[in-house]
Coordinates of C-alpha atoms in Angstrom, one line a residue:
Chain A
M1 CA 19.0 116.0 131.6
R2 CA 18.1 112.6 133.1
K3 CA 20.6 111.0 130.8
T4 CA 23.5 113.2 132.2
L5 CA 22.4 112.2 135.7
Y6 CA 22.6 108.5 134.8
V7 CA 26.0 108.9 133.2
L8 CA 27.2 110.8 136.3
L9 CA 25.9 108.1 138.6
G10 CA 27.5 105.4 136.4
V11 CA 30.9 107.0 136.3
G12 CA 30.7 108.6 139.8
T13 CA 29.8 105.6 141.9
P14 CA 33.0 103.6 141.3
V15 CA 35.1 106.8 141.6
V16 CA 33.5 107.6 145.0
L17 CA 33.9 104.0 146.2
L18 CA 37.5 103.9 145.2
A19 CA 38.2 107.3 146.8
A20 CA 36.5 106.1 150.0
W21 CA 38.7 103.0 150.0
F22 CA 41.8 105.1 149.3
V23 CA 41.1 107.5 152.2
A24 CA 39.9 104.8 154.6
S25 CA 42.9 102.6 154.0
A26 CA 45.6 105.3 154.0
G27 CA 48.1 104.7 156.7
S28 CA 46.6 101.3 157.5
T29 CA 49.0 99.0 159.3
N30 CA 46.8 96.0 159.2
T31 CA 48.7 93.4 157.1
F32 CA 45.5 92.1 155.5
F33 CA 44.2 95.5 154.5
P34 CA 47.1 97.4 153.2
P35 CA 46.7 101.0 151.9
L36 CA 45.1 101.2 148.5
S37 CA 48.0 103.4 147.3
Y38 CA 50.4 100.5 148.0
I39 CA 48.0 98.0 146.3
L40 CA 48.0 100.2 143.2
E41 CA 51.7 100.5 143.2
R42 CA 52.0 96.7 143.3
F43 CA 49.3 96.5 140.6
Q44 CA 51.5 98.6 138.3
E45 CA 54.6 96.6 139.1
L46 CA 53.0 93.2 138.6
W47 CA 50.5 93.6 135.8
L48 CA 51.8 96.6 133.8
F49 CA 53.4 94.9 132.0
A50 CA 55.8 92.5 133.8
H51 CA 53.4 89.6 133.9
F52 CA 51.2 90.6 131.0
S53 CA 52.3 88.0 128.5
S54 CA 53.4 85.4 130.9
D55 CA 50.1 85.4 133.0
I56 CA 47.4 87.8 131.8
L57 CA 47.5 86.7 128.2
V58 CA 47.7 83.0 129.2
S59 CA 44.5 83.3 131.3
L60 CA 42.7 85.4 128.7
L61 CA 43.5 83.1 125.9
N62 CA 42.1 80.1 127.8
L63 CA 39.0 82.2 128.6
V64 CA 38.5 83.2 125.0
I65 CA 39.0 79.8 123.5
G66 CA 37.0 78.1 126.2
F67 CA 34.1 80.5 125.8
A68 CA 34.1 80.4 122.0
L69 CA 34.0 76.6 122.0
A70 CA 31.2 76.7 124.6
A71 CA 29.2 79.2 122.4
V72 CA 29.6 77.1 119.2
I73 CA 28.8 73.8 120.9
G74 CA 26.0 75.3 123.0
V75 CA 24.2 76.9 120.1
G76 CA 24.8 74.0 117.7
L77 CA 23.7 71.3 120.2
G78 CA 20.8 73.5 121.3
F79 CA 19.5 73.6 117.6
V80 CA 19.8 69.9 117.2
L81 CA 17.9 69.2 120.5
A82 CA 15.2 71.8 119.7
M83 CA 14.7 70.5 116.2
L84 CA 14.4 66.9 117.4
P85 CA 12.0 67.3 120.4
K86 CA 12.0 63.5 121.0
V87 CA 15.8 63.3 121.3
G88 CA 15.6 66.4 123.4
G89 CA 13.2 64.8 125.8
Y90 CA 15.6 61.8 126.3
V91 CA 18.8 63.8 126.9
D92 CA 17.2 66.5 129.0
P93 CA 17.8 64.7 132.3
V94 CA 21.4 64.1 131.4
I95 CA 22.0 67.7 130.6
H96 CA 20.4 68.8 133.9
F97 CA 22.5 66.3 135.7
F98 CA 25.8 67.6 134.4
R99 CA 24.6 71.2 134.7
S100 CA 24.0 70.7 138.4
I101 CA 27.6 69.6 139.1
P102 CA 29.6 72.7 140.3
P103 CA 32.1 73.2 137.5
V104 CA 34.9 73.8 140.0
A105 CA 34.4 70.2 141.4
L106 CA 35.2 68.8 137.9
V107 CA 38.7 70.3 137.7
P108 CA 40.4 67.5 139.6
I109 CA 38.6 64.9 137.4
F110 CA 39.9 66.7 134.3
V111 CA 43.4 66.6 135.7
S112 CA 43.1 62.8 136.1
L113 CA 41.7 62.4 132.6
I114 CA 43.6 64.7 130.5
G115 CA 46.5 66.0 132.6
F116 CA 47.1 69.6 133.7
G117 CA 48.1 71.4 130.6
I118 CA 46.2 74.1 128.7
E119 CA 43.8 71.4 127.4
M120 CA 42.6 70.7 130.9
R121 CA 41.9 74.4 131.5
I122 CA 40.1 75.0 128.3
A123 CA 38.1 71.8 128.6
S124 CA 37.0 72.8 132.1
I125 CA 36.0 76.2 131.0
T126 CA 34.1 74.9 127.9
L127 CA 32.3 72.2 129.8
A128 CA 31.1 74.6 132.5
A129 CA 30.2 77.4 130.1
V130 CA 28.3 75.3 127.5
F131 CA 25.2 74.6 129.6
P132 CA 23.8 78.1 130.1
T133 CA 24.0 78.7 126.3
L134 CA 22.6 75.3 125.4
I135 CA 19.6 75.6 127.7
A136 CA 18.9 79.1 126.6
T137 CA 19.1 78.1 122.9
V138 CA 16.7 75.2 123.4
D139 CA 14.3 77.5 125.3
G140 CA 14.6 80.3 122.8
L141 CA 13.9 77.9 119.8
R142 CA 11.0 76.2 121.6
G143 CA 9.4 79.6 122.2
V144 CA 9.5 80.7 118.6
D145 CA 6.1 82.1 117.6
S146 CA 4.1 79.4 115.7
T147 CA 3.0 82.0 113.2
L148 CA 6.6 82.4 112.2
K149 CA 6.9 78.7 111.6
D150 CA 3.7 78.7 109.5
V151 CA 4.8 81.6 107.4
S152 CA 8.2 80.1 106.7
A153 CA 6.4 76.9 105.7
V154 CA 4.1 78.8 103.4
Y155 CA 7.1 80.5 101.8
R156 CA 8.7 77.1 101.3
L157 CA 12.0 78.1 102.9
S158 CA 14.6 75.5 102.9
T159 CA 15.8 74.1 106.3
G160 CA 19.0 76.2 106.1
E161 CA 17.1 79.3 105.3
K162 CA 14.7 78.6 108.1
I163 CA 17.5 78.3 110.6
I164 CA 19.5 81.3 109.5
R165 CA 16.7 83.7 108.5
V166 CA 13.9 82.7 111.0
F167 CA 14.9 80.7 114.0
L168 CA 18.3 82.1 114.8
P169 CA 17.1 85.7 114.9
A170 CA 13.9 84.8 116.7
A171 CA 15.8 82.9 119.4
G172 CA 18.6 85.5 119.3
P173 CA 17.7 87.5 122.5
H174 CA 17.4 84.2 124.5
I175 CA 20.7 82.9 123.1
A176 CA 22.4 86.2 124.0
S177 CA 21.3 86.0 127.6
G178 CA 22.5 82.4 127.8
L179 CA 25.9 83.5 126.3
Q180 CA 26.2 86.2 128.9
V181 CA 25.7 83.7 131.8
S182 CA 28.2 81.4 130.0
L183 CA 30.8 84.2 130.0
Q184 CA 30.4 84.6 133.7
T185 CA 30.8 80.9 134.3
A186 CA 33.8 80.7 132.0
F187 CA 35.4 83.5 134.0
V188 CA 34.9 81.7 137.3
V189 CA 36.3 78.4 136.0
M190 CA 39.2 80.2 134.4
I191 CA 40.3 81.1 137.9
A192 CA 39.5 77.8 139.4
S193 CA 41.3 75.8 136.7
E194 CA 44.5 77.6 137.6
M195 CA 44.5 76.2 141.1
L196 CA 46.1 73.0 139.8
G197 CA 48.9 72.5 137.3
P198 CA 51.6 75.0 136.3
S199 CA 51.4 78.1 138.4
Q200 CA 50.8 80.4 135.5
G201 CA 47.8 82.8 135.1
I202 CA 46.1 85.5 137.0
G203 CA 44.2 83.1 139.3
A204 CA 47.4 81.1 140.1
M205 CA 49.3 84.2 140.9
T206 CA 46.6 85.6 143.1
L207 CA 46.3 82.4 145.0
L208 CA 50.1 82.2 145.5
A209 CA 50.2 85.7 146.8
Q210 CA 47.5 84.9 149.3
Q211 CA 49.3 81.8 150.5
S212 CA 52.6 83.6 150.9
F213 CA 51.0 86.6 152.7
M214 CA 51.8 89.0 149.8
I215 CA 48.5 90.6 150.7
A216 CA 48.9 93.7 148.5
D217 CA 49.7 91.4 145.5
M218 CA 46.6 89.4 146.3
W219 CA 44.4 92.6 146.3
S220 CA 46.0 93.8 143.1
G221 CA 45.1 90.4 141.5
I222 CA 41.5 90.7 142.7
I223 CA 41.3 94.2 141.3
L224 CA 42.7 93.0 138.0
L225 CA 40.1 90.2 137.9
G226 CA 37.4 92.7 138.6
V227 CA 38.6 95.0 135.8
I228 CA 38.9 92.1 133.3
G229 CA 35.4 90.8 134.2
F230 CA 34.0 94.3 133.8
I231 CA 35.6 94.8 130.4
A232 CA 34.6 91.4 129.1
N233 CA 31.0 92.1 130.0
M234 CA 31.1 95.5 128.4
L235 CA 32.5 94.1 125.2
F236 CA 29.9 91.4 125.2
E237 CA 27.2 94.0 125.7
L238 CA 28.5 96.1 122.8
G239 CA 28.4 93.0 120.5
R240 CA 24.9 92.1 121.7
R241 CA 23.6 95.6 121.0
R242 CA 25.0 95.5 117.5
L243 CA 23.7 92.0 116.6
L244 CA 20.3 92.5 118.3
A245 CA 19.8 96.1 117.2
W246 CA 16.5 95.1 115.5
Y247 CA 15.2 93.5 118.7
I248 CA 16.3 96.4 121.0
G249 CA 14.7 98.8 118.5
S250 CA 11.5 96.9 118.3
R251 CA 11.3 96.8 122.1
R252 CA 11.8 100.5 122.3
L253 CA 9.1 101.0 119.7
A254 CA 6.7 98.8 121.5
R255 CA 7.2 100.7 124.7
A256 CA 6.8 104.1 123.0
Q257 CA 3.4 103.1 121.7
Chain B
M1 CA 56.6 68.7 159.5
K2 CA 53.5 67.6 157.6
T3 CA 52.0 69.4 154.7
R4 CA 48.5 68.9 153.5
A5 CA 47.2 70.1 150.2
P6 CA 46.8 73.8 150.9
L7 CA 44.9 74.3 147.7
A8 CA 41.6 75.5 149.0
L9 CA 40.6 79.0 148.3
A10 CA 39.2 79.0 151.8
G11 CA 42.1 81.2 152.8
L12 CA 40.6 84.1 150.9
L13 CA 37.4 83.7 152.9
V14 CA 39.3 83.8 156.1
L15 CA 41.0 86.9 154.9
A16 CA 37.7 88.5 154.3
I17 CA 36.5 87.5 157.8
A18 CA 39.8 88.8 159.2
G19 CA 38.4 92.3 158.6
C20 CA 35.7 91.7 161.1
S21 CA 38.1 91.3 164.0
G22 CA 37.4 92.5 167.5
N23 CA 34.7 90.0 168.2
T24 CA 37.0 87.6 170.1
T25 CA 34.1 85.7 171.6
G26 CA 34.8 82.7 173.8
S27 CA 38.1 83.8 175.2
G28 CA 38.5 85.1 178.7
A29 CA 38.0 83.3 182.1
N30 CA 34.5 82.4 183.1
A31 CA 33.2 82.4 186.7
S32 CA 34.9 79.2 187.7
G33 CA 38.2 80.5 186.4
V34 CA 38.3 78.3 183.3
T35 CA 39.6 80.0 180.1
T36 CA 38.5 78.8 176.7
L37 CA 41.2 78.8 174.0
K38 CA 40.2 78.2 170.3
V39 CA 42.8 76.1 168.6
G40 CA 42.9 75.5 164.8
T41 CA 44.6 72.5 163.4
I42 CA 44.9 71.2 159.8
G43 CA 43.8 67.7 160.6
L44 CA 47.1 65.7 160.8
S45 CA 47.7 62.5 162.7
S46 CA 50.1 64.5 164.9
D47 CA 47.1 66.3 166.3
A48 CA 46.9 63.2 168.5
A49 CA 48.9 65.0 171.2
L50 CA 46.4 67.9 171.4
K51 CA 43.6 65.3 171.6
I52 CA 45.4 63.3 174.3
G53 CA 45.9 66.6 176.3
I54 CA 42.2 67.2 176.2
D55 CA 41.1 63.6 176.9
K56 CA 43.6 63.0 179.7
G57 CA 42.7 66.3 181.4
F58 CA 46.1 67.9 181.0
F59 CA 44.5 71.2 179.9
K60 CA 41.7 70.9 182.4
D61 CA 44.3 70.7 185.2
E62 CA 45.6 74.1 183.8
K63 CA 42.0 75.5 184.0
L64 CA 41.8 75.6 180.2
N65 CA 38.9 74.5 177.9
I66 CA 40.3 73.7 174.4
E67 CA 38.0 74.1 171.4
V68 CA 39.5 72.5 168.4
S69 CA 38.5 73.3 164.8
T70 CA 40.0 72.2 161.5
I71 CA 41.2 74.8 159.1
A72 CA 42.0 74.3 155.4
N73 CA 45.7 75.2 155.4
P74 CA 48.3 77.0 157.5
P75 CA 47.9 80.4 155.8
A76 CA 44.2 80.3 156.6
G77 CA 45.0 79.5 160.2
I78 CA 47.5 82.2 160.5
A79 CA 45.1 84.7 159.1
A80 CA 42.5 83.6 161.7
A81 CA 45.0 83.7 164.5
Q82 CA 46.1 87.2 163.5
S83 CA 42.5 88.5 163.5
G84 CA 41.6 86.8 166.9
Q85 CA 39.2 84.3 165.3
L86 CA 41.4 81.6 166.7
D87 CA 43.6 81.9 169.8
L88 CA 46.2 79.4 168.5
A89 CA 46.8 78.0 165.0
Y90 CA 48.9 75.1 163.8
S91 CA 51.6 76.2 161.3
P92 CA 54.8 74.7 160.1
S93 CA 57.8 77.0 160.4
I94 CA 58.0 77.9 156.7
P95 CA 54.5 79.5 156.3
L96 CA 55.1 81.2 159.7
L97 CA 58.3 82.7 158.5
N98 CA 56.6 83.9 155.3
A99 CA 53.9 85.5 157.4
L100 CA 56.5 87.1 159.8
N101 CA 58.3 88.4 156.7
Q102 CA 55.1 90.3 155.7
H103 CA 54.9 91.7 159.2
V104 CA 52.0 89.6 160.5
P105 CA 52.4 89.9 164.3
L106 CA 52.7 86.3 165.5
K107 CA 54.4 84.5 168.3
I108 CA 55.4 80.9 168.6
V109 CA 53.7 79.5 171.7
S110 CA 54.8 75.8 171.5
A111 CA 55.9 73.0 169.3
A112 CA 53.3 70.7 167.8
D113 CA 55.5 68.2 165.9
G114 CA 59.0 67.8 164.6
Y115 CA 62.1 65.7 164.6
E116 CA 64.1 64.2 167.4
A117 CA 67.7 65.3 167.9
S118 CA 69.9 64.2 165.0
A119 CA 72.0 61.9 167.2
K120 CA 68.8 59.9 168.1
Q121 CA 67.5 59.5 164.5
P122 CA 67.7 56.1 162.9
A123 CA 69.9 55.5 159.8
N124 CA 66.8 55.1 157.6
L125 CA 65.4 58.6 157.6
A126 CA 62.2 57.5 156.0
Q127 CA 61.3 56.2 159.4
V128 CA 61.1 59.7 160.8
D129 CA 60.2 61.8 157.7
D130 CA 56.6 61.6 156.6
T131 CA 57.4 63.5 153.4
G132 CA 59.1 61.8 150.5
L133 CA 60.4 62.7 147.0
F134 CA 59.4 59.9 144.6
V135 CA 60.1 59.0 141.0
A136 CA 58.2 56.3 139.1
K137 CA 59.3 52.7 139.0
G138 CA 62.0 52.3 136.4
S139 CA 62.7 56.0 136.1
S140 CA 66.1 57.0 134.7
I141 CA 66.4 59.6 137.5
T142 CA 68.5 58.3 140.3
S143 CA 69.6 61.4 142.1
P144 CA 67.7 64.7 143.0
K145 CA 70.4 66.4 140.9
D146 CA 68.8 64.9 137.7
L147 CA 65.6 66.8 138.4
A148 CA 67.0 70.0 136.9
G149 CA 64.6 71.0 134.1
K150 CA 62.2 68.2 135.0
T151 CA 58.5 68.4 136.2
V152 CA 57.9 67.9 139.9
A153 CA 54.5 67.8 141.5
I154 CA 54.0 69.6 144.8
P155 CA 50.8 70.5 146.7
A156 CA 51.4 74.3 146.8
R157 CA 53.9 76.8 145.4
K158 CA 56.6 78.3 147.7
A159 CA 55.4 76.1 150.5
Q160 CA 57.2 73.4 152.5
L161 CA 57.6 70.6 149.8
E162 CA 58.9 73.0 147.2
V163 CA 61.4 74.5 149.6
T164 CA 62.6 71.2 151.0
I165 CA 62.9 69.6 147.6
S166 CA 64.8 72.6 146.3
K167 CA 67.2 72.2 149.1
V168 CA 67.7 68.5 148.3
I169 CA 68.3 69.2 144.6
K170 CA 70.8 72.0 145.4
D171 CA 72.6 69.9 148.0
A172 CA 73.0 67.1 145.4
G173 CA 74.6 69.6 142.9
G174 CA 71.5 70.4 140.8
D175 CA 69.9 73.7 140.0
P176 CA 66.4 74.0 141.6
S177 CA 65.6 77.2 139.6
T178 CA 65.1 75.2 136.4
V179 CA 62.6 72.8 137.9
K180 CA 59.0 73.0 136.5
W181 CA 56.8 72.9 139.6
M182 CA 53.3 71.5 139.1
V183 CA 50.7 72.2 141.7
L184 CA 48.7 69.0 142.2
D185 CA 46.8 67.5 145.1
F186 CA 48.4 64.3 146.4
S187 CA 46.1 61.8 144.7
S188 CA 46.5 63.6 141.3
A189 CA 50.3 63.8 141.9
L190 CA 50.6 60.1 142.6
Q191 CA 48.4 59.3 139.5
S192 CA 50.4 61.7 137.3
L193 CA 53.7 60.2 138.6
N194 CA 52.6 56.7 137.7
S195 CA 51.2 57.7 134.3
G196 CA 54.4 59.6 133.4
R197 CA 52.9 63.1 133.3
V198 CA 55.3 64.3 136.0
D199 CA 58.9 63.2 136.5
A200 CA 58.8 63.3 140.3
A201 CA 56.4 64.0 143.1
G202 CA 56.7 65.4 146.6
L203 CA 54.3 63.4 148.7
V204 CA 53.2 63.2 152.4
A205 CA 52.0 60.1 154.4
P206 CA 49.8 58.2 153.7
F207 CA 50.5 58.9 150.0
T208 CA 54.2 58.0 150.5
G209 CA 53.0 54.5 151.5
K210 CA 50.8 54.3 148.4
A211 CA 53.7 55.3 146.2
E212 CA 55.9 52.6 147.7
A213 CA 53.2 50.0 147.3
A214 CA 53.0 51.0 143.6
G215 CA 56.8 50.4 143.3
D216 CA 57.8 54.0 143.0
V217 CA 61.3 54.9 144.3
R218 CA 62.0 57.2 147.2
L219 CA 64.8 59.5 146.0
S220 CA 65.1 61.4 149.3
S221 CA 63.4 62.3 152.5
P222 CA 63.3 66.1 152.0
G223 CA 61.7 67.0 155.3
V224 CA 64.4 65.8 157.6
A225 CA 67.1 66.8 155.1
F226 CA 65.9 70.4 155.4
F227 CA 64.8 70.7 159.0
K228 CA 67.5 68.3 160.5
E229 CA 66.0 68.3 164.0
G230 CA 63.7 70.1 166.4
A231 CA 60.2 71.6 166.2
V232 CA 58.7 72.0 162.7
G233 CA 55.0 72.2 163.3
L234 CA 54.2 75.0 165.8
Y235 CA 51.2 76.4 167.6
V236 CA 51.2 80.2 167.0
A237 CA 49.2 83.0 168.4
G238 CA 48.2 86.4 167.1
A239 CA 48.9 89.7 168.9
S240 CA 45.4 90.0 170.3
T241 CA 45.7 86.7 172.3
T242 CA 49.3 87.2 173.4
T243 CA 48.5 90.5 175.0
K244 CA 45.0 89.6 176.4
E245 CA 45.6 86.1 177.6
P246 CA 49.3 85.6 178.4
A247 CA 48.5 83.4 181.5
A248 CA 46.3 81.1 179.5
L249 CA 48.9 80.7 176.8
Q250 CA 51.5 79.8 179.4
A251 CA 49.0 77.3 180.8
F252 CA 48.6 75.9 177.2
Q253 CA 52.3 75.5 176.9
R254 CA 52.5 73.4 180.1
G255 CA 49.5 71.3 179.0
I256 CA 50.6 70.6 175.4
Y257 CA 54.2 69.8 176.4
K258 CA 52.9 67.3 179.0
A259 CA 50.8 65.8 176.2
N260 CA 53.7 65.8 173.8
A261 CA 55.9 64.0 176.3
Y262 CA 53.1 61.5 177.0
C263 CA 52.8 60.7 173.3
N264 CA 56.5 60.2 172.9
T265 CA 56.4 57.5 175.6
H266 CA 53.0 56.1 174.6
L267 CA 53.5 56.0 170.8
A268 CA 51.0 53.2 170.1
E269 CA 48.2 54.9 172.0
C270 CA 48.8 58.2 170.2
Q271 CA 49.0 56.4 166.8
Q272 CA 45.6 55.0 167.6
V273 CA 44.2 58.4 168.5
G274 CA 45.8 59.8 165.3
A275 CA 44.2 57.1 163.2
D276 CA 40.8 57.9 164.7
L277 CA 41.2 61.6 164.1
T278 CA 42.3 61.3 160.5
K279 CA 40.4 58.2 159.5
V280 CA 43.6 56.8 158.1
P281 CA 43.9 53.1 158.8
L282 CA 46.1 52.4 161.9
S283 CA 48.4 50.0 159.9
I284 CA 49.3 52.8 157.5
I285 CA 50.2 55.1 160.4
Q286 CA 52.2 52.3 162.1
N287 CA 54.1 51.5 158.9
G288 CA 54.8 55.1 158.0
A289 CA 57.1 57.6 159.6
H290 CA 56.8 57.8 163.4
T291 CA 55.8 61.2 164.6
Y292 CA 57.9 62.9 167.2
W293 CA 56.4 65.6 169.5
P294 CA 59.1 68.0 170.8
T295 CA 58.7 69.4 174.3
S296 CA 60.3 72.8 173.6
V297 CA 61.1 75.2 170.7
D298 CA 64.7 76.0 170.2
I299 CA 65.1 79.3 168.4
V300 CA 68.2 77.8 166.7
D301 CA 65.9 75.4 164.8
I302 CA 63.7 78.2 163.5
Q303 CA 66.8 80.3 162.7
R304 CA 68.2 77.5 160.6
V305 CA 65.0 77.4 158.5
N306 CA 65.2 81.2 158.2
T307 CA 68.8 81.1 156.9
Q308 CA 68.1 78.3 154.4
L309 CA 65.0 80.2 153.0
V310 CA 67.4 83.1 152.3
Q311 CA 70.0 80.8 150.8
L312 CA 67.5 79.2 148.5
G313 CA 66.1 82.6 147.5
Y314 CA 62.6 82.2 149.0
L315 CA 63.3 85.2 151.3
S316 CA 65.2 88.2 150.2
A317 CA 66.6 88.8 153.8
P318 CA 66.3 86.8 157.0
V319 CA 63.3 87.5 159.2
N320 CA 64.1 89.2 162.5
L321 CA 63.2 86.5 165.1
D322 CA 63.8 88.7 168.2
G323 CA 61.0 88.0 170.7
V324 CA 59.1 85.6 168.4
L325 CA 59.1 83.0 171.1
F326 CA 56.2 83.5 173.5
K327 CA 57.6 83.3 177.1

């Protein structure tokens, strides 16, 4: 009963909000707030599927490659730093220094260093997205229960076994939260990196629409970004549930007791 | 006349604020009959005339109090003027025509900067045009025509430099539709030009001076080639101000034209004011193109831009300019 209510709320809220927008904007003559019906019309004309491969795919490919690189580097580097606490102590300030720089501010520097091609966009996304995962990995590993460490020592597990069988699963929930934050950051920088260089991509098109007063196109770009962000998060959540099923199950069990 | 990297996303913010219109605070005459007008500029050295008008009391004589604020780029200013957040905004004619084409209700109140009548222009157009199309030292490109299929850096898509450079390429017999446009801020553009990442760059003073100092070659002066003569930078007002404050806008017209005329005859003084405003060294302003401040807007000059935008394919049909000049 309660579950149906939640599902209804989850599906119903966006529908009600969209309907309210649709009704409130109908017949609007304000240039900056065109009717939603017109925005949706432009949405269909622009994104389904005229600019699909030329812009949407380009942006998404940058996002996926950048995020994947950030995930691998973040988890890998996090392991190294957590396993070598002394080194970790030394590089900690450096990590926090770079983490504190707003990633968007780094885009012009990347342009000067490596030009404005796809490499620049992916490098910007990766650099910005690596830190949440890195820090979460280090935190997760440092927080691993000492009994687990003792037990794995008693069983004489090799380093590889320890990492894969013990530490990675134990830090898994932490790493997953870090990856989720990384995904958000990667998404923001994906848009920001398109402000310079060839005007290709969803962010570049939306910006161009805004600057040339194609306001309905701008809104349709914003809607598309929202939808993509939502889907990306949903896919992530699905993956997380599958990988961390044991953890989610154990939490539920703990609550039930 | 002058373009500044309109890259900031700030425009989006202004659009968001545009929804909360209605609170046009500040405007309206106070007890002593002084009306406050909020003017947005994009921080160019040609803002000197507005500053002179304030400092010399030209606006005070008209019972106006001018509040100047700097906006990120012309589209942001136009959005703010439309919503009544600003009474007047600086905009070159191209973004204005783009906005009019999308039915943003705007009127041209006065000229801000532009070019002198063609007959009075010197032979070396670089002396009047603060924009320039540059190729790197030793480049094999010798004519804008050769830019077909090449990479050209500009500060924003579909904006002034792209349009004016397209015109220059077309007039030289090239095909501007094959150009690969790269959006880059001016420092990155200059650096990319000198490191060979782009084949050409559209630059604005003071970056034109820096390019020349680095030995880069000026292919063309696209601004004056496109606009020929007359007003380019304009002060525009949104519908709320033109209906509520017509008398104050007329007073602004008189004040700014007095200041424009003053600056044309006192160039050195206005260059100093411009240098102080923009923090650009005075010597760079003096060595660069000399600003001209028109004292009227001729609709013919705006119409010419309108027609050329259609010819180059940036507008599908000319914008109706009836009644766009505020009288």
